[in-house]
Amino acid sequence: MTSEMQKADLLGTRLVDGATEIVMVLMEELAKRYNVGFREEDITPLIEVIVFYMHLVDRVAFAHFGPAKREAFCDRLVVAVGRKLLLGLSEETVAEKVSGALLETYNRRQIEYTNYKIPTKGEALKGTLGWEFSKILFCLLDDERQNPATLV
């Protein structure tokens, strides 16, 4: 049987891989369909997607493990995600900057995302978790129009 800590380690690695793939697909599709994208040197979109995924995992962990085990699981998940994200970074200063950005974004979004619900079938999407996350990503676009709503 796999312990909660082993699950967090495994999930943290896979979460970063999945978020990286999603950001790459988003960049390709936005460029192809709308001629916009994220600034290539900016790691912020990847961090935002990772943190969004971590929040979703946190909601599931709370329901599955309960409050006490969920806290230990999520603490370990943060470490696993950070470790995997930093593997590809060679410069120590860049690693520190990315690590700090990940933790700061995670803490800020955890507080923010608790205000939003996941919609049920037939409910309006405005003001839900996915809607608000999309707004965050749209604001990161490198687009001189400066109006993310023009893509929706």
mmCIF file of N, CA, C and O in Angstrom, residues 27 35 76-77 79-80 82 87-88 101 122 124 140-141 144:
data_model
loop_
_atom_site.group_PDB
_atom_site.id
_atom_site.type_symbol
_atom_site.label_atom_id
_atom_site.label_comp_id
_atom_site.label_asym_id
_atom_site.label_seq_id
_atom_site.Cartn_x
_atom_site.Cartn_y
_atom_site.Cartn_z
ATOM 1 N N MET A 27 0.428 27.706 -25.364
ATOM 2 C CA MET A 27 1.245 28.643 -26.129
ATOM 3 C C MET A 27 1.084 28.406 -27.628
ATOM 4 O O MET A 27 0.924 29.352 -28.401
ATOM 5 N N ASN A 35 -2.826 34.653 -32.524
ATOM 6 C CA ASN A 35 -1.595 35.400 -32.706
ATOM 7 C C ASN A 35 -1.156 36.125 -31.424
ATOM 8 O O ASN A 35 -0.682 37.255 -31.467
ATOM 9 N N ARG A 76 3.923 17.929 1.801
ATOM 10 C CA ARG A 76 4.853 17.084 1.037
ATOM 11 C C ARG A 76 4.707 17.335 -0.462
ATOM 12 O O ARG A 76 5.689 17.322 -1.199
ATOM 13 N N LEU A 77 3.490 17.588 -0.918
ATOM 14 C CA LEU A 77 3.248 17.880 -2.325
ATOM 15 C C LEU A 77 4.000 19.145 -2.743
ATOM 16 O O LEU A 77 4.616 19.181 -3.810
ATOM 17 N N VAL A 79 6.729 20.331 -1.500
ATOM 18 C CA VAL A 79 8.153 19.989 -1.587
ATOM 19 C C VAL A 79 8.438 19.208 -2.864
ATOM 20 O O VAL A 79 9.409 19.498 -3.582
ATOM 21 N N ALA A 80 7.599 18.229 -3.181
ATOM 22 C CA ALA A 80 7.797 17.407 -4.374
ATOM 23 C C ALA A 80 7.691 18.242 -5.646
ATOM 24 O O ALA A 80 8.495 18.085 -6.573
ATOM 25 N N GLY A 82 8.174 21.534 -5.912
ATOM 26 C CA GLY A 82 9.333 22.415 -5.954
ATOM 27 C C GLY A 82 10.585 21.699 -6.409
ATOM 28 O O GLY A 82 11.346 22.201 -7.248
ATOM 29 N N LEU A 87 14.533 20.972 -10.865
ATOM 30 C CA LEU A 87 15.494 20.032 -11.459
ATOM 31 C C LEU A 87 16.139 20.582 -12.728
ATOM 32 O O LEU A 87 17.325 20.380 -12.953
ATOM 33 N N GLY A 88 15.358 21.252 -13.553
ATOM 34 C CA GLY A 88 15.877 21.738 -14.821
ATOM 35 C C GLY A 88 16.606 23.063 -14.737
ATOM 36 O O GLY A 88 17.123 23.535 -15.737
ATOM 37 N N ALA A 101 8.907 32.323 -6.062
ATOM 38 C CA ALA A 101 7.686 32.647 -6.815
ATOM 39 C C ALA A 101 6.646 31.547 -6.673
ATOM 40 O O ALA A 101 5.448 31.826 -6.534
ATOM 41 N N GLY A 122 -24.980 22.958 -15.560
ATOM 42 C CA GLY A 122 -26.040 23.935 -15.757
ATOM 43 C C GLY A 122 -25.824 25.257 -15.044
ATOM 44 O O GLY A 122 -26.540 26.218 -15.292
ATOM 45 N N ALA A 124 -23.920 28.811 -14.062
ATOM 46 C CA ALA A 124 -23.124 29.818 -14.755
ATOM 47 C C ALA A 124 -21.655 29.664 -14.359
ATOM 48 O O ALA A 124 -21.350 29.310 -13.217
ATOM 49 N N LEU A 140 -1.798 37.308 -18.269
ATOM 50 C CA LEU A 140 -0.374 37.062 -18.501
ATOM 51 C C LEU A 140 0.000 37.062 -19.984
ATOM 52 O O LEU A 140 1.173 36.949 -20.329
ATOM 53 N N LEU A 141 -1.001 37.185 -20.844
ATOM 54 C CA LEU A 141 -0.730 37.174 -22.276
ATOM 55 C C LEU A 141 0.090 38.385 -22.686
ATOM 56 O O LEU A 141 -0.112 39.490 -22.192
ATOM 57 N N GLU A 144 -0.701 43.302 -27.094
ATOM 58 C CA GLU A 144 -0.808 44.759 -27.023
ATOM 59 C C GLU A 144 -2.241 45.255 -26.892
ATOM 60 O O GLU A 144 -2.469 46.389 -26.514
#
